[in-house]
Amino acid sequence: MPHQLLNNLLNFIREHFLFDPSQKILLAVSGGVDSMVMASLFKEAGLLAGIAHCNFQLREEESVRDENFVRNLAEKLEMPFHETRFDTEAYATSNKVSIQIAARELRYQWLEEIRSTNGYAYIATAHHLQDSVETALMNFVKGTGIAGLHGILPKTDKIIRPLLFAEKDTLLAWAARRQLTFVEDSSNATDKYTRNFFRHHVIPMMQESMPAAVKNMAASIEKMKEAEILYQEALGRHKKSLLTQQGENWLIPVLKLQKSVPLQTIAWEIFREFGCTSNQLPQVLNLLESESGRYVETSTHRVIRNRAWLMITPVQADESPVVAISEEQSHVHFGGGQLQFRTIEKQHAGSIPQSADVAWLDASQVVFPLILRKWKQGDYFYPLGMRKKKKLSRFFIDQKLSIPQKEQVWVLESQKRILWIVGMRIDDRAKVLPSTSEIISIQLQK
């Protein structure tokens, strides 16, 4: 008669649509009790599976012991065996990450490689109920919001966790009943890592005052999963109502966001996707009351108050490219598009084009090579029709340019004198006059 744990496993796989019994599963087995029980259960259930083991070479003889132990298990269960060794410390150093992150990245990259090249449908890890509770509790303490409180999910992409329903004691009881031997990772006994601190101190203390603490928290986690579905649905509606995309930029109407309830949560969920931290959120919300032009810069974006809107725009890398243009060039490609140059005899020219994307300049005022560059503070020119010079920063205010638009402005200069604010206005000193004999025509294609 099948053991209750085996029935529970099969029910859990069915209820959560983890996989079809005809599919082959790659079991990640460390040699610890959880993964050993998982492999044993899959064998007894008659499910198709192979075993994969990673040696991170962090614990010398212990690592080799675990590797041999898991290889022997694979032989005993008559399952295909896949193994690898990593230089985890070298990877951590070269990628500037902790040993724990290095081990995780190496493990999952390799497991996915084995899965995809050997016909396995999914990778199974042996996370159990207490692992999920520990994760939710750690996330609660870190303040990750509702998404962190669902604990570990039964299925994410190609990774499944078929033992999430089981308590640790149940797995230990199965191992004893089946006389399964397993190895203990010595690092699990230390409090060096945060999870172990929760495992060895926080949860046992909670269980002292409430023995059913883990079960109760697991029930709360299930409720959180369902609450999160409703939360995401409502959030989706708010985002659709508030966010409008314009090319690379996003716009949010200030008044509409101010009236959104609950404001803090909606704002956090929107702006965190644009690199905003929880510490920056109050600064972003202050923009709702500020004057136009104020902004908050996150790690990836800038949130700008622009009249009745908040504009979210990517932070441009400060490339500050400079393009030198010789007299022979007829086409020039640059960050703002393409410029096309040609020389026209004045007598054959016709009337001056009205488009801002075309500049006609008096050839006698143009000395090559020309310099094409982004504008900078302190730049000035004589706007067409004016006898007085004007700073570009002032000109942009008159033109009602937003900060992202200003960042995209290029200028064309000759002998350190601006001839054209590309796509906007030429300099009065370079305009075509009745005395002009030759015209340089420049056309912008964005």
XYZ file of C-alpha atoms in Angstrom:
446
model
C 0.000 0.000 0.000
C 1.509 3.380 -1.015
C 2.840 5.573 1.766
C 0.874 8.784 2.501
C 3.884 10.940 1.525
C 3.908 9.317 -1.918
C 0.164 9.965 -2.369
C 0.629 13.563 -1.246
C 3.453 14.021 -3.756
C 1.330 12.743 -6.660
C -1.629 14.890 -5.565
C 0.597 17.976 -5.294
C 2.001 17.386 -8.807
C -1.554 17.046 -10.160
C -3.061 20.016 -8.288
C -0.312 22.428 -9.344
C 0.075 21.049 -12.884
C 3.801 20.647 -12.244
C 4.360 18.204 -15.110
C 2.850 15.330 -17.039
C 3.874 11.880 -15.716
C 5.090 10.987 -19.221
C 7.711 13.758 -19.051
C 11.287 13.207 -17.875
C 12.438 15.309 -14.887
C 15.983 16.315 -13.914
C 16.375 16.029 -10.126
C 18.891 18.379 -8.483
C 20.406 16.180 -5.741
C 22.968 17.492 -3.263
C 23.120 14.391 -1.057
C 21.170 16.000 1.803
C 18.061 14.342 3.194
C 15.562 16.477 1.217
C 16.956 15.748 -2.236
C 17.654 12.067 -1.381
C 14.004 11.613 -0.342
C 12.866 13.374 -3.535
C 14.898 10.962 -5.700
C 13.593 7.960 -3.722
C 9.958 9.147 -4.048
C 10.301 9.654 -7.819
C 11.657 6.103 -8.145
C 8.838 4.571 -6.073
C 6.236 6.586 -7.994
C 7.601 5.194 -11.268
C 8.269 8.726 -12.606
C 10.899 9.238 -15.301
C 13.908 11.067 -13.868
C 17.643 11.650 -13.975
C 19.936 12.913 -11.218
C 22.200 15.961 -11.415
C 24.871 16.882 -8.864
C 27.119 19.967 -8.629
C 30.427 19.916 -6.794
C 31.232 23.520 -5.855
C 34.687 22.492 -4.482
C 34.235 24.649 -1.401
C 34.498 21.986 1.303
C 37.449 19.873 0.101
C 36.982 16.197 1.123
C 33.345 16.827 2.045
C 32.545 17.962 -1.518
C 34.128 14.821 -2.997
C 32.271 12.650 -0.450
C 28.923 14.174 -1.494
C 29.702 13.700 -5.188
C 30.492 9.978 -4.693
C 27.467 9.555 -2.461
C 25.046 10.921 -5.068
C 26.714 8.919 -7.865
C 26.117 5.735 -5.853
C 22.467 6.709 -5.303
C 21.958 7.174 -9.067
C 23.405 3.686 -9.687
C 21.197 2.172 -6.970
C 18.027 3.841 -8.326
C 19.104 3.080 -11.917
C 18.746 6.708 -12.991
C 20.954 8.628 -15.458
C 23.623 10.619 -13.608
C 24.999 14.047 -14.557
C 27.785 15.692 -12.591
C 30.052 18.721 -12.790
C 32.681 20.560 -10.766
C 32.881 24.338 -10.453
C 35.666 26.696 -9.439
C 33.126 28.671 -7.424
C 35.642 30.975 -5.731
C 37.188 32.050 -9.060
C 33.701 32.745 -10.495
C 32.752 34.794 -7.411
C 35.935 36.869 -7.696
C 35.725 37.525 -11.442
C 31.993 38.396 -11.288
C 32.299 40.368 -8.016
C 29.524 38.404 -6.283
C 29.319 36.477 -2.999
C 30.114 32.762 -2.837
C 26.399 32.027 -2.277
C 25.314 33.962 -5.371
C 28.158 32.448 -7.412
C 27.119 28.908 -6.416
C 23.481 29.618 -7.236
C 24.238 31.130 -10.651
C 26.637 28.339 -11.630
C 24.210 25.674 -10.443
C 21.153 26.929 -12.305
C 23.061 27.733 -15.519
C 24.472 24.210 -15.601
C 21.189 22.505 -14.645
C 19.388 24.338 -17.463
C 22.101 23.279 -19.909
C 21.721 19.613 -18.878
C 17.910 19.876 -18.972
C 17.703 21.383 -22.438
C 20.293 19.099 -24.048
C 19.150 15.791 -22.513
C 15.394 15.822 -23.085
C 14.275 16.745 -19.567
C 11.048 18.763 -19.302
C 11.807 20.386 -15.914
C 14.423 20.726 -13.171
C 13.143 19.619 -9.752
C 14.625 21.042 -6.555
C 13.868 19.614 -3.106
C 12.575 22.749 -1.350
C 10.038 21.832 1.337
C 7.437 23.628 3.456
C 9.856 25.053 6.009
C 12.122 26.431 3.226
C 9.117 28.338 1.906
C 8.202 29.665 5.361
C 11.821 30.748 5.960
C 11.823 32.613 2.632
C 8.547 34.410 3.375
C 9.733 35.320 6.887
C 13.078 36.648 5.609
C 11.277 38.687 2.935
C 8.874 40.041 5.548
C 11.838 41.236 7.630
C 13.543 42.726 4.537
C 10.341 44.564 3.599
C 10.005 43.262 0.031
C 6.238 43.860 -0.139
C 3.427 41.457 -0.947
C 5.336 39.620 -3.700
C 7.894 38.409 -1.139
C 5.238 36.951 1.176
C 4.126 34.115 -1.099
C 7.249 32.161 -0.131
C 8.684 29.773 -2.719
C 6.384 29.023 -5.653
C 5.713 25.418 -6.775
C 6.681 26.262 -10.361
C 8.682 29.044 -12.023
C 9.605 28.645 -15.685
C 11.461 25.323 -15.996
C 11.970 24.790 -12.242
C 9.521 22.790 -10.127
C 9.478 22.155 -6.363
C 7.439 18.967 -5.880
C 8.136 18.698 -2.098
C 6.831 22.139 -1.104
C 3.832 20.583 0.632
C 5.989 18.421 2.956
C 7.296 19.277 6.410
C 10.914 18.492 7.232
C 9.921 15.952 9.923
C 7.892 13.996 7.355
C 10.912 13.785 5.031
C 13.155 12.617 7.886
C 10.561 9.983 8.840
C 10.462 8.705 5.226
C 14.281 8.510 5.133
C 14.299 6.494 8.387
C 11.505 4.192 7.154
C 13.297 3.479 3.854
C 16.705 3.317 5.596
C 17.937 6.063 3.308
C 21.378 7.382 4.188
C 22.238 11.007 3.470
C 25.057 13.484 4.013
C 24.997 16.704 5.992
C 26.610 19.845 4.572
C 28.691 21.283 7.441
C 27.813 24.837 6.310
C 24.153 24.063 7.171
C 25.151 23.768 10.829
C 26.579 27.281 11.010
C 24.775 30.588 11.434
C 27.097 32.259 8.938
C 24.306 32.743 6.405
C 21.052 34.597 7.059
C 18.798 31.646 6.203
C 20.565 29.447 8.730
C 20.020 32.082 11.424
C 16.275 31.991 10.742
C 16.386 28.172 10.567
C 18.305 27.603 13.799
C 17.129 30.475 15.970
C 14.106 32.459 14.786
C 11.739 29.648 13.772
C 12.572 27.346 16.759
C 11.821 30.249 19.150
C 8.502 30.837 17.413
C 7.686 27.131 17.680
C 8.410 27.201 21.413
C 5.534 29.592 21.998
C 3.391 28.177 19.180
C 4.221 24.603 18.084
C 2.096 24.918 14.925
C 3.945 28.102 13.806
C 5.340 26.622 10.570
C 1.989 25.086 9.570
C 0.144 28.317 10.387
C 2.608 30.420 8.410
C 2.340 27.988 5.499
C -1.462 28.478 5.531
C -0.915 32.262 5.522
C 1.438 31.885 2.575
C -1.312 30.110 0.598
C -3.694 32.991 1.354
C -0.989 35.467 0.301
C -0.612 33.720 -3.058
C -4.309 34.246 -3.761
C -4.296 37.815 -2.390
C -1.356 38.577 -4.676
C -3.375 37.533 -7.737
C -6.078 40.084 -6.835
C -3.389 42.665 -5.994
C -1.700 42.262 -9.406
C -5.054 42.488 -11.216
C -5.915 45.786 -9.472
C -2.382 47.086 -10.006
C -2.604 46.279 -13.722
C -5.747 48.413 -14.001
C -4.074 51.363 -12.222
C -0.950 51.118 -14.406
C -3.035 51.010 -17.589
C -4.977 54.092 -16.461
C -1.899 56.096 -15.371
C 0.955 55.231 -17.740
C 1.225 56.420 -21.348
C 4.245 55.495 -23.448
C 5.882 57.946 -25.862
C 8.848 56.276 -27.547
C 11.393 55.566 -24.791
C 9.560 57.822 -22.336
C 6.520 57.312 -20.096
C 4.032 59.970 -18.992
C 1.894 60.036 -15.832
C -0.744 62.769 -15.259
C 0.064 64.446 -11.930
C -3.562 65.081 -10.890
C -4.632 61.523 -11.669
C -1.755 60.017 -9.683
C -2.479 62.346 -6.726
C -6.059 61.043 -6.618
C -5.003 57.369 -6.810
C -5.821 55.274 -3.736
C -3.742 53.832 -2.102
C -1.160 56.296 -3.444
C 1.995 54.929 -1.732
C 1.472 51.360 -2.957
C 0.496 52.298 -6.507
C 3.401 54.746 -6.801
C 5.888 52.214 -5.394
C 4.815 49.472 -7.805
C 5.030 51.859 -10.775
C 8.307 53.630 -10.013
C 10.295 50.639 -8.745
C 10.163 49.272 -12.300
C 12.109 52.370 -13.311
C 14.961 51.845 -10.815
C 13.384 53.746 -7.906
C 14.367 52.589 -4.396
C 12.075 52.760 -1.370
C 14.244 55.656 -0.053
C 13.710 57.615 -3.280
C 9.938 57.143 -3.386
C 9.166 60.111 -1.044
C 11.359 62.326 -3.294
C 9.421 61.169 -6.369
C 6.079 61.842 -4.637
C 7.354 65.337 -3.713
C 7.476 66.055 -7.459
C 3.661 66.006 -7.400
C 3.820 69.307 -5.477
C 6.908 70.816 -7.135
C 7.385 73.252 -10.001
C 8.140 72.194 -13.560
C 11.721 71.101 -14.283
C 12.436 69.388 -10.938
C 13.490 65.747 -11.204
C 14.642 62.657 -9.306
C 17.292 60.421 -10.863
C 17.145 56.673 -10.175
C 19.755 54.089 -11.171
C 18.200 53.750 -14.643
C 15.746 56.618 -15.209
C 14.929 60.229 -14.507
C 11.468 61.174 -13.179
C 10.791 64.772 -14.216
C 7.991 67.173 -13.318
C 6.984 68.584 -16.679
C 3.968 70.890 -16.252
C 0.898 68.668 -15.587
C 2.885 65.458 -16.085
C 5.557 63.314 -14.545
C 7.838 62.218 -17.364
C 9.943 59.075 -16.923
C 12.903 58.938 -19.266
C 15.948 56.624 -19.494
C 19.205 58.089 -18.189
C 21.405 58.613 -21.228
C 24.969 57.387 -21.052
C 27.278 60.382 -21.182
C 28.872 59.593 -24.499
C 29.360 63.259 -25.583
C 30.402 62.199 -29.102
C 31.939 64.727 -31.463
C 31.729 64.274 -35.238
C 34.151 66.108 -37.547
C 32.721 66.741 -41.032
C 34.954 67.361 -44.036
C 33.973 69.261 -47.199
C 33.914 66.029 -49.247
C 31.259 64.323 -47.099
C 27.697 64.310 -48.412
C 26.165 62.045 -45.702
C 26.905 62.042 -41.982
C 25.368 59.573 -39.515
C 25.173 60.647 -35.854
C 23.164 59.986 -32.667
C 20.244 62.153 -33.820
C 19.913 60.626 -37.300
C 21.577 61.563 -40.587
C 22.653 64.842 -42.213
C 22.739 65.216 -45.991
C 24.967 67.983 -47.426
C 24.861 69.554 -50.888
C 26.021 72.791 -52.478
C 23.563 74.843 -54.550
C 24.234 77.823 -56.848
C 22.079 80.686 -55.519
C 20.720 81.525 -58.986
C 19.270 77.960 -59.266
C 18.144 77.651 -55.662
C 14.515 78.797 -55.597
C 12.877 79.877 -52.346
C 14.301 79.073 -48.907
C 12.673 75.929 -47.397
C 10.461 76.565 -44.363
C 11.086 73.158 -42.714
C 13.113 73.255 -39.477
C 14.824 70.046 -40.661
C 16.512 71.901 -43.558
C 19.217 74.531 -43.072
C 20.358 76.794 -45.916
C 23.604 78.547 -45.057
C 25.686 81.143 -46.880
C 28.687 79.114 -48.071
C 31.029 82.064 -47.441
C 30.222 81.785 -43.693
C 30.940 78.031 -43.554
C 34.548 76.953 -42.971
C 35.302 73.213 -42.950
C 35.855 70.974 -41.105
C 32.545 71.402 -39.286
C 31.990 70.006 -35.794
C 28.746 68.215 -34.893
C 28.244 67.732 -31.151
C 25.729 67.742 -28.303
C 25.052 71.235 -26.918
C 26.557 72.208 -23.567
C 25.969 74.815 -20.879
C 27.393 78.198 -21.914
C 26.666 77.685 -25.641
C 25.128 80.690 -27.365
C 24.137 81.762 -30.881
C 22.370 84.583 -32.738
C 18.883 83.174 -33.486
C 17.707 83.816 -37.068
C 16.139 87.276 -37.234
C 17.900 88.572 -34.108
C 20.914 90.871 -33.759
C 21.571 89.875 -30.141
C 23.149 86.657 -28.946
C 21.164 84.225 -26.850
C 22.218 81.355 -24.611
C 20.944 77.992 -25.796
C 19.625 77.227 -22.292
C 17.420 80.368 -22.532
C 16.388 79.541 -26.104
C 15.234 76.065 -24.969
C 13.083 77.597 -22.222
C 11.414 79.825 -24.831
C 10.868 76.756 -27.005
C 9.302 74.935 -23.977
C 11.682 71.979 -24.324
C 11.545 69.308 -21.621
C 14.761 68.014 -20.019
C 14.818 64.801 -22.149
C 14.304 66.881 -25.309
C 17.177 69.204 -24.337
C 19.451 66.197 -23.860
C 18.886 65.213 -27.496
C 19.868 68.595 -29.025
C 22.901 68.700 -31.354
C 24.690 71.749 -32.737
C 26.739 72.256 -35.885
C 29.656 74.638 -35.505
C 32.314 76.168 -37.730
C 35.449 77.688 -36.189
C 33.822 77.481 -32.727
C 30.783 79.424 -33.954
C 27.377 77.681 -33.909
C 25.806 77.680 -37.387
C 22.722 75.583 -36.680
C 20.881 74.138 -33.714
C 20.123 70.967 -35.627
C 16.455 70.627 -36.530
C 15.538 73.903 -34.815
C 17.118 77.253 -35.816
C 20.069 78.539 -37.822
C 22.382 81.322 -36.722
C 21.476 84.736 -38.150
C 25.118 85.385 -39.147
C 25.081 82.370 -41.532
C 21.748 83.086 -43.244
C 21.380 83.391 -46.996
C 21.608 87.040 -48.122
C 20.848 88.712 -51.476
C 24.644 88.894 -51.947
C 25.076 85.117 -51.367
C 26.409 83.326 -54.416
C 26.585 79.744 -53.097
C 24.367 77.925 -50.576
C 25.204 74.912 -48.429
C 21.990 72.925 -47.925
C 21.866 70.535 -44.956
C 18.911 68.211 -44.508
C 18.214 66.315 -41.286
C 16.676 62.856 -41.459
C 15.744 61.691 -37.936
